CSV table of N, CA and C in Angstrom, one decimal:
chain,number,residue,atom,x,y,z
Z,1,MET,N,65.7,114.7,48.7
Z,1,MET,CA,66.9,115.3,49.1
Z,1,MET,C,67.6,114.5,50.1
Z,2,ASN,N,68.9,114.2,49.9
Z,2,ASN,CA,69.6,113.4,50.8
Z,2,ASN,C,70.1,114.2,52.0
Z,3,THR,N,70.5,113.5,53.1
Z,3,THR,CA,70.8,114.1,54.3
Z,3,THR,C,72.0,115.1,54.2
Z,4,GLU,N,73.0,114.8,53.3
Z,4,GLU,CA,74.1,115.7,53.1
Z,4,GLU,C,73.6,117.0,52.6
Z,5,GLU,N,72.7,117.0,51.6
Z,5,GLU,CA,72.1,118.2,51.1
Z,5,GLU,C,71.3,119.0,52.1
Z,6,SER,N,70.5,118.3,52.9
Z,6,SER,CA,69.7,119.0,53.9
Z,6,SER,C,70.5,119.6,54.9
Z,7,LYS,N,71.7,119.1,55.3
Z,7,LYS,CA,72.5,119.7,56.3
Z,7,LYS,C,73.2,121.0,55.8
Z,8,SER,N,73.4,121.0,54.5
Z,8,SER,CA,74.1,122.2,53.9
Z,8,SER,C,73.1,123.1,53.2
Z,9,SER,N,71.8,122.9,53.3
Z,9,SER,CA,70.8,123.7,52.7
Z,9,SER,C,70.8,125.1,53.4
Z,10,GLU,N,70.5,126.1,52.6
Z,10,GLU,CA,70.4,127.4,53.1
Z,10,GLU,C,69.1,128.0,52.7
Z,11,VAL,N,68.7,129.0,53.5
Z,11,VAL,CA,67.4,129.6,53.2
Z,11,VAL,C,67.7,131.0,52.6
Z,12,ILE,N,66.9,131.3,51.6
Z,12,ILE,CA,67.1,132.6,50.9
Z,12,ILE,C,65.7,133.3,51.0
Z,13,PHE,N,65.8,134.6,51.4
Z,13,PHE,CA,64.6,135.4,51.4
Z,13,PHE,C,64.7,136.4,50.3
Z,14,PHE,N,63.6,136.6,49.5
Z,14,PHE,CA,63.6,137.7,48.6
Z,14,PHE,C,62.2,138.2,48.5
Z,15,ARG,N,62.1,139.4,48.0
Z,15,ARG,CA,60.8,140.1,47.9
Z,15,ARG,C,60.3,140.0,46.4
Z,16,ILE,N,59.0,139.6,46.3
Z,16,ILE,CA,58.3,139.7,45.1
Z,16,ILE,C,56.9,140.2,45.3
Z,17,LYS,N,56.3,140.7,44.3
Z,17,LYS,CA,54.9,141.1,44.5
Z,17,LYS,C,54.0,139.9,44.7
Z,18,LYS,N,53.0,140.1,45.5
Z,18,LYS,CA,52.1,139.0,45.9
Z,18,LYS,C,51.5,138.3,44.6
Z,19,ALA,N,51.1,139.1,43.6
Z,19,ALA,CA,50.5,138.6,42.4
Z,19,ALA,C,51.5,137.7,41.7
Z,20,ARG,N,52.7,138.1,41.6
Z,20,ARG,CA,53.7,137.2,41.0
Z,20,ARG,C,53.9,135.9,41.7
Z,21,LYS,N,54.0,136.0,43.1
Z,21,LYS,CA,54.1,134.8,43.9
Z,21,LYS,C,52.9,133.8,43.6
Z,22,GLU,N,51.7,134.4,43.6
Z,22,GLU,CA,50.5,133.6,43.3
Z,22,GLU,C,50.6,132.9,41.9
Z,23,ASN,N,51.1,133.7,41.0
Z,23,ASN,CA,51.2,133.2,39.6
Z,23,ASN,C,52.2,132.0,39.6
Z,24,TRP,N,53.3,132.2,40.3
Z,24,TRP,CA,54.3,131.1,40.4
Z,24,TRP,C,53.7,129.9,41.0
Z,25,LYS,N,53.0,130.1,42.1
Z,25,LYS,CA,52.4,128.9,42.8
Z,25,LYS,C,51.4,128.2,41.9
Z,26,LYS,N,50.7,129.0,41.1
Z,26,LYS,CA,49.7,128.4,40.2
Z,26,LYS,C,50.5,127.5,39.1
Z,27,ILE,N,51.6,128.1,38.6
Z,27,ILE,CA,52.4,127.3,37.7
Z,27,ILE,C,52.8,126.0,38.3
Z,28,CYS,N,53.3,126.1,39.6
Z,28,CYS,CA,53.7,124.9,40.3
Z,28,CYS,C,52.6,123.9,40.5
Z,29,ARG,N,51.4,124.3,40.8
Z,29,ARG,CA,50.3,123.4,40.9
Z,29,ARG,C,50.0,122.7,39.6
Z,30,GLU,N,50.0,123.5,38.5
Z,30,GLU,CA,49.7,122.9,37.2
Z,30,GLU,C,50.8,121.9,36.8
Z,31,ARG,N,52.0,122.2,37.1
Z,31,ARG,CA,53.1,121.3,36.7
Z,31,ARG,C,53.4,120.2,37.8
Z,32,ASN,N,52.8,120.3,38.9
Z,32,ASN,CA,53.0,119.4,40.0
Z,32,ASN,C,54.5,119.4,40.5
Z,33,ILE,N,55.0,120.6,40.7
Z,33,ILE,CA,56.4,120.7,41.2
Z,33,ILE,C,56.4,121.7,42.3
Z,34,SER,N,57.4,121.7,43.1
Z,34,SER,CA,57.5,122.7,44.2
Z,34,SER,C,58.0,124.0,43.7
Z,35,LEU,N,57.7,125.1,44.5
Z,35,LEU,CA,58.2,126.4,44.1
Z,35,LEU,C,59.7,126.5,44.1
Z,36,THR,N,60.3,125.8,45.1
Z,36,THR,CA,61.8,125.7,45.1
Z,36,THR,C,62.3,125.1,43.8
Z,37,ARG,N,61.8,124.0,43.4
Z,37,ARG,CA,62.3,123.4,42.1
Z,37,ARG,C,62.1,124.3,41.0
Z,38,LEU,N,60.9,125.0,40.9
Z,38,LEU,CA,60.7,125.9,39.8
Z,38,LEU,C,61.8,127.0,39.8
Z,39,ILE,N,62.1,127.6,40.9
Z,39,ILE,CA,63.1,128.7,41.0
Z,39,ILE,C,64.5,128.1,40.7
Z,40,VAL,N,64.9,127.1,41.4
Z,40,VAL,CA,66.2,126.5,41.2
Z,40,VAL,C,66.5,126.0,39.8
Z,41,ASP,N,65.5,125.3,39.3
Z,41,ASP,CA,65.7,124.7,37.9
Z,41,ASP,C,65.7,125.9,36.9
Z,42,SER,N,64.9,126.9,37.1
Z,42,SER,CA,64.9,128.0,36.2
Z,42,SER,C,66.2,128.8,36.2
Z,43,VAL,N,66.7,129.0,37.4
Z,43,VAL,CA,68.0,129.8,37.6
Z,43,VAL,C,69.1,129.0,37.0
Z,44,GLU,N,69.1,127.7,37.2
Z,44,GLU,CA,70.2,126.8,36.8
Z,44,GLU,C,70.0,126.3,35.3
Z,45,ASN,N,68.9,126.7,34.7
Z,45,ASN,CA,68.6,126.4,33.3
Z,45,ASN,C,68.6,124.9,33.2
Z,46,ARG,N,67.9,124.2,34.1
Z,46,ARG,CA,67.8,122.7,34.1
Z,46,ARG,C,66.4,122.4,33.6
Z,47,ILE,N,66.2,121.1,33.2
Z,47,ILE,CA,64.9,120.7,32.8
Z,47,ILE,C,64.1,120.5,34.1
Z,48,MET,N,62.8,120.9,34.0
Z,48,MET,CA,61.9,120.8,35.2
Z,48,MET,C,61.5,119.4,35.4
Z,49,ASP,N,61.1,119.1,36.6
Z,49,ASP,CA,60.6,117.7,36.9
Z,49,ASP,C,59.4,117.3,36.1
Z,50,ASP,N,58.5,118.2,35.9
Z,50,ASP,CA,57.3,117.9,35.1
Z,50,ASP,C,57.7,117.6,33.6
Z,51,GLU,N,58.7,118.3,33.1
Z,51,GLU,CA,59.1,118.1,31.7
Z,51,GLU,C,59.9,116.8,31.7
Z,52,ARG,N,60.6,116.4,32.7
Z,52,ARG,CA,61.3,115.2,32.8
Z,52,ARG,C,60.3,114.0,32.7
Z,53,ARG,N,59.2,114.1,33.5
Z,53,ARG,CA,58.2,113.1,33.5
Z,53,ARG,C,57.6,113.0,32.1
Z,54,LYS,N,57.3,114.1,31.4
Z,54,LYS,CA,56.8,114.0,30.0
Z,54,LYS,C,57.8,113.3,29.1
Z,55,VAL,N,59.0,113.6,29.2
Z,55,VAL,CA,60.1,113.0,28.4
Z,55,VAL,C,60.1,111.5,28.6
Z,56,ILE,N,60.0,111.0,29.9
Z,56,ILE,CA,60.0,109.6,30.2
Z,56,ILE,C,58.7,108.9,29.6
Z,57,ARG,N,57.6,109.6,29.7
Z,57,ARG,CA,56.4,109.1,29.0
Z,57,ARG,C,56.5,109.0,27.5
Z,58,PHE,N,57.2,110.0,26.9
Z,58,PHE,CA,57.4,110.0,25.5
Z,58,PHE,C,58.3,108.8,25.1
Z,59,ILE,N,59.4,108.5,25.9
Z,59,ILE,CA,60.3,107.4,25.6
Z,59,ILE,C,59.5,106.1,25.7
Z,60,GLU,N,58.7,106.0,26.7
Z,60,GLU,CA,57.9,104.7,26.9
Z,60,GLU,C,57.0,104.5,25.7
Z,61,LYS,N,56.3,105.6,25.3
Z,61,LYS,CA,55.4,105.5,24.1
Z,61,LYS,C,56.2,105.1,22.9
Z,62,GLN,N,57.4,105.7,22.7
Z,62,GLN,CA,58.2,105.3,21.5
Z,62,GLN,C,58.6,103.8,21.6
Z,63,ASP,N,58.9,103.4,22.7
Z,63,ASP,CA,59.3,102.0,22.9
Z,63,ASP,C,58.1,101.1,22.6
Z,64,ASN,N,56.9,101.4,23.0
Z,64,ASN,CA,55.7,100.7,22.7
Z,64,ASN,C,55.4,100.6,21.2
Z,65,ILE,N,55.6,101.8,20.5
Z,65,ILE,CA,55.4,101.8,19.1
Z,65,ILE,C,56.3,100.9,18.3
Z,66,PHE,N,57.6,100.9,18.7
Z,66,PHE,CA,58.6,100.0,18.1
Z,66,PHE,C,58.4,98.6,18.4
Z,67,SER,N,57.9,98.3,19.6
Z,67,SER,CA,57.5,96.9,19.9
Z,67,SER,C,56.4,96.4,19.0
Z,68,LYS,N,55.4,97.2,18.7
Z,68,LYS,CA,54.4,96.8,17.8
Z,68,LYS,C,54.9,96.6,16.4
Z,69,ILE,N,55.8,97.4,16.0
Z,69,ILE,CA,56.4,97.2,14.7
Z,69,ILE,C,57.2,95.9,14.6
Z,70,GLU,N,58.0,95.7,15.7
Z,70,GLU,CA,58.8,94.4,15.7
Z,70,GLU,C,57.9,93.2,15.7
Z,71,THR,N,56.7,93.3,16.3
Z,71,THR,CA,55.8,92.2,16.3
Z,71,THR,C,55.3,92.0,14.9
Z,72,ASN,N,55.0,93.1,14.2
Z,72,ASN,CA,54.5,92.9,12.8
Z,72,ASN,C,55.6,92.3,11.9
Z,73,ILE,N,56.8,92.7,12.1
Z,73,ILE,CA,57.9,92.1,11.3
Z,73,ILE,C,58.0,90.6,11.6
Z,74,ASN,N,57.9,90.3,12.9
Z,74,ASN,CA,57.9,88.8,13.2
Z,74,ASN,C,56.8,88.1,12.6
Z,75,GLN,N,55.6,88.7,12.5
Z,75,GLN,CA,54.4,88.0,11.9
Z,75,GLN,C,54.7,87.8,10.4
Z,76,VAL,N,55.2,88.8,9.7
Z,76,VAL,CA,55.6,88.6,8.3
Z,76,VAL,C,56.6,87.5,8.1
Z,77,ALA,N,57.6,87.5,9.0
Z,77,ALA,CA,58.7,86.5,8.9
Z,77,ALA,C,58.1,85.1,9.1
Z,78,LYS,N,57.2,85.0,10.0
Z,78,LYS,CA,56.5,83.7,10.3
Z,78,LYS,C,55.7,83.2,9.1
Z,79,MET,N,55.0,84.2,8.5
Z,79,MET,CA,54.2,83.9,7.3
Z,79,MET,C,55.1,83.4,6.2
Z,80,VAL,N,56.1,84.1,5.9
Z,80,VAL,CA,57.0,83.8,4.8
Z,80,VAL,C,57.7,82.4,5.1
Z,81,ASN,N,58.1,82.2,6.3
Z,81,ASN,CA,58.7,80.9,6.7
Z,81,ASN,C,57.8,79.8,6.5
Z,82,GLY,N,56.5,80.0,6.8
Z,82,GLY,CA,55.5,78.9,6.6
Z,82,GLY,C,55.2,78.7,5.2
Z,83,GLN,N,55.1,79.7,4.4
Z,83,GLN,CA,54.8,79.5,3.0
Z,83,GLN,C,56.1,79.2,2.1
Z,84,LYS,N,57.2,79.5,2.7
Z,84,LYS,CA,58.5,79.4,2.0
Z,84,LYS,C,58.5,80.2,0.7
Z,85,TYR,N,57.8,81.3,0.7
Z,85,TYR,CA,57.7,82.1,-0.5
Z,85,TYR,C,57.2,83.5,-0.1
Z,86,ILE,N,57.8,84.5,-0.8
Z,86,ILE,CA,57.3,85.9,-0.7
Z,86,ILE,C,57.5,86.5,-2.1
Z,87,SER,N,56.4,87.1,-2.6
Z,87,SER,CA,56.5,87.6,-4.0
Z,87,SER,C,57.5,88.8,-4.0
Z,88,GLU,N,57.9,89.1,-5.2
Z,88,GLU,CA,58.8,90.2,-5.4
Z,88,GLU,C,58.2,91.5,-5.0
Z,89,SER,N,57.0,91.8,-5.3
Z,89,SER,CA,56.3,93.0,-4.9
Z,89,SER,C,56.2,93.1,-3.3
Z,90,GLN,N,55.8,92.0,-2.7
Z,90,GLN,CA,55.7,92.0,-1.2
Z,90,GLN,C,57.1,92.2,-0.6
Z,91,LEU,N,58.1,91.6,-1.2
Z,91,LEU,CA,59.5,91.8,-0.6
Z,91,LEU,C,59.9,93.2,-0.8
Z,92,GLU,N,59.6,93.9,-1.9
Z,92,GLU,CA,59.9,95.3,-2.1
Z,92,GLU,C,59.2,96.2,-1.1
Z,93,VAL,N,57.9,95.9,-0.9
Z,93,VAL,CA,57.2,96.7,0.1
Z,93,VAL,C,57.8,96.5,1.4
Z,94,PHE,N,58.0,95.3,1.8
Z,94,PHE,CA,58.6,95.0,3.1
Z,94,PHE,C,59.9,95.6,3.3
Z,95,SER,N,60.8,95.6,2.3
Z,95,SER,CA,62.1,96.2,2.3
Z,95,SER,C,62.0,97.7,2.5
Z,96,ARG,N,61.1,98.4,1.8
Z,96,ARG,CA,60.9,99.8,2.0
Z,96,ARG,C,60.4,100.1,3.4
Z,97,GLN,N,59.5,99.3,3.9
Z,97,GLN,CA,59.1,99.6,5.3
Z,97,GLN,C,60.2,99.4,6.3
Z,98,LEU,N,61.1,98.4,6.1
Z,98,LEU,CA,62.2,98.2,7.0
Z,98,LEU,C,63.2,99.4,6.9
Z,99,LYS,N,63.4,99.9,5.7
Z,99,LYS,CA,64.3,101.0,5.5
Z,99,LYS,C,63.7,102.3,6.2
Z,100,GLU,N,62.4,102.5,6.1
Z,100,GLU,CA,61.7,103.6,6.8
Z,100,GLU,C,61.9,103.4,8.4
Z,101,ILE,N,61.7,102.2,8.8
Z,101,ILE,CA,61.9,101.9,10.3
Z,101,ILE,C,63.3,102.2,10.7
Z,102,GLU,N,64.3,101.8,9.9
Z,102,GLU,CA,65.7,102.1,10.2
Z,102,GLU,C,65.9,103.6,10.3
Z,103,ILE,N,65.3,104.4,9.4
Z,103,ILE,CA,65.5,105.9,9.4
Z,103,ILE,C,64.8,106.4,10.7
Z,104,LEU,N,63.6,106.0,11.0
Z,104,LEU,CA,62.9,106.5,12.1
Z,104,LEU,C,63.6,106.1,13.4
Z,105,LYS,N,64.2,104.9,13.5
Z,105,LYS,CA,64.9,104.5,14.7
Z,105,LYS,C,66.2,105.3,14.8
Z,106,ALA,N,66.9,105.6,13.8
Z,106,ALA,CA,68.0,106.5,13.9
Z,106,ALA,C,67.7,107.9,14.4
Z,107,ARG,N,66.5,108.4,13.8
Z,107,ARG,CA,66.1,109.7,14.3
Z,107,ARG,C,65.7,109.7,15.8
Z,108,GLN,N,65.0,108.6,16.1
Z,108,GLN,CA,64.6,108.4,17.5
Z,108,GLN,C,65.8,108.4,18.4
Z,109,ASN,N,66.9,107.7,18.0
Z,109,ASN,CA,68.1,107.6,18.8
Z,109,ASN,C,68.8,109.0,19.0
Z,110,ARG,N,68.8,109.8,17.9
Z,110,ARG,CA,69.3,111.1,18.1
Z,110,ARG,C,68.5,112.0,19.0
Z,111,ILE,N,67.2,111.8,19.0
Z,111,ILE,CA,66.3,112.5,19.9
Z,111,ILE,C,66.6,112.1,21.3
Z,112,PHE,N,66.7,110.8,21.5
Z,112,PHE,CA,67.0,110.2,22.9
Z,112,PHE,C,68.4,110.7,23.4
Z,113,GLU,N,69.4,110.8,22.5
Z,113,GLU,CA,70.7,111.3,23.0
Z,113,GLU,C,70.5,112.8,23.4
Z,114,ASN,N,69.7,113.6,22.7
Z,114,ASN,CA,69.5,115.0,23.2
Z,114,ASN,C,68.7,115.0,24.5
Z,115,ILE,N,67.7,114.1,24.6
Z,115,ILE,CA,66.9,114.1,25.8
Z,115,ILE,C,67.8,113.7,27.0
Z,116,TYR,N,68.6,112.7,26.8
Z,116,TYR,CA,69.5,112.2,27.9
Z,116,TYR,C,70.5,113.3,28.3
Z,117,ALA,N,71.0,114.1,27.3
Z,117,ALA,CA,71.9,115.2,27.6
Z,117,ALA,C,71.1,116.2,28.5
Z,118,LEU,N,69.9,116.5,28.1
Z,118,LEU,CA,69.1,117.5,28.9
Z,118,LEU,C,68.8,116.9,30.3
Z,119,LEU,N,68.5,115.7,30.4
Z,119,LEU,CA,68.2,115.1,31.7
Z,119,LEU,C,69.4,115.0,32.7
Z,120,SER,N,70.6,115.0,32.1
Z,120,SER,CA,71.8,114.8,32.9
Z,120,SER,C,72.2,116.2,33.6
Z,121,LYS,N,71.6,117.3,33.1
Z,121,LYS,CA,72.0,118.6,33.6
Z,121,LYS,C,71.4,118.8,35.0
């Protein structure tokens, strides 16, 4: 929290049953977030910090998967360049795989656009 926010922060008191408060605190411990963040993000319908961390891990995992695919493509290209030949059937299989990667990458980009929209709230 920056100093401007802390200067203008307000305290709100409200009553809830002890069991509900304990349940909320348990949720916060499990998600590794503060009770304030849980309440504010819930009221403002924002993505929670723990969910944001999961999204970032997902994005990193996707990036690693596509890095491996790119490495495999480069290995095939190196092999073909060295042999100066690729059979018709190998080329067809490789082309299908590239098309599938193109489809997956487009789907991933749409997912990322949705994720970034959620994260910006």
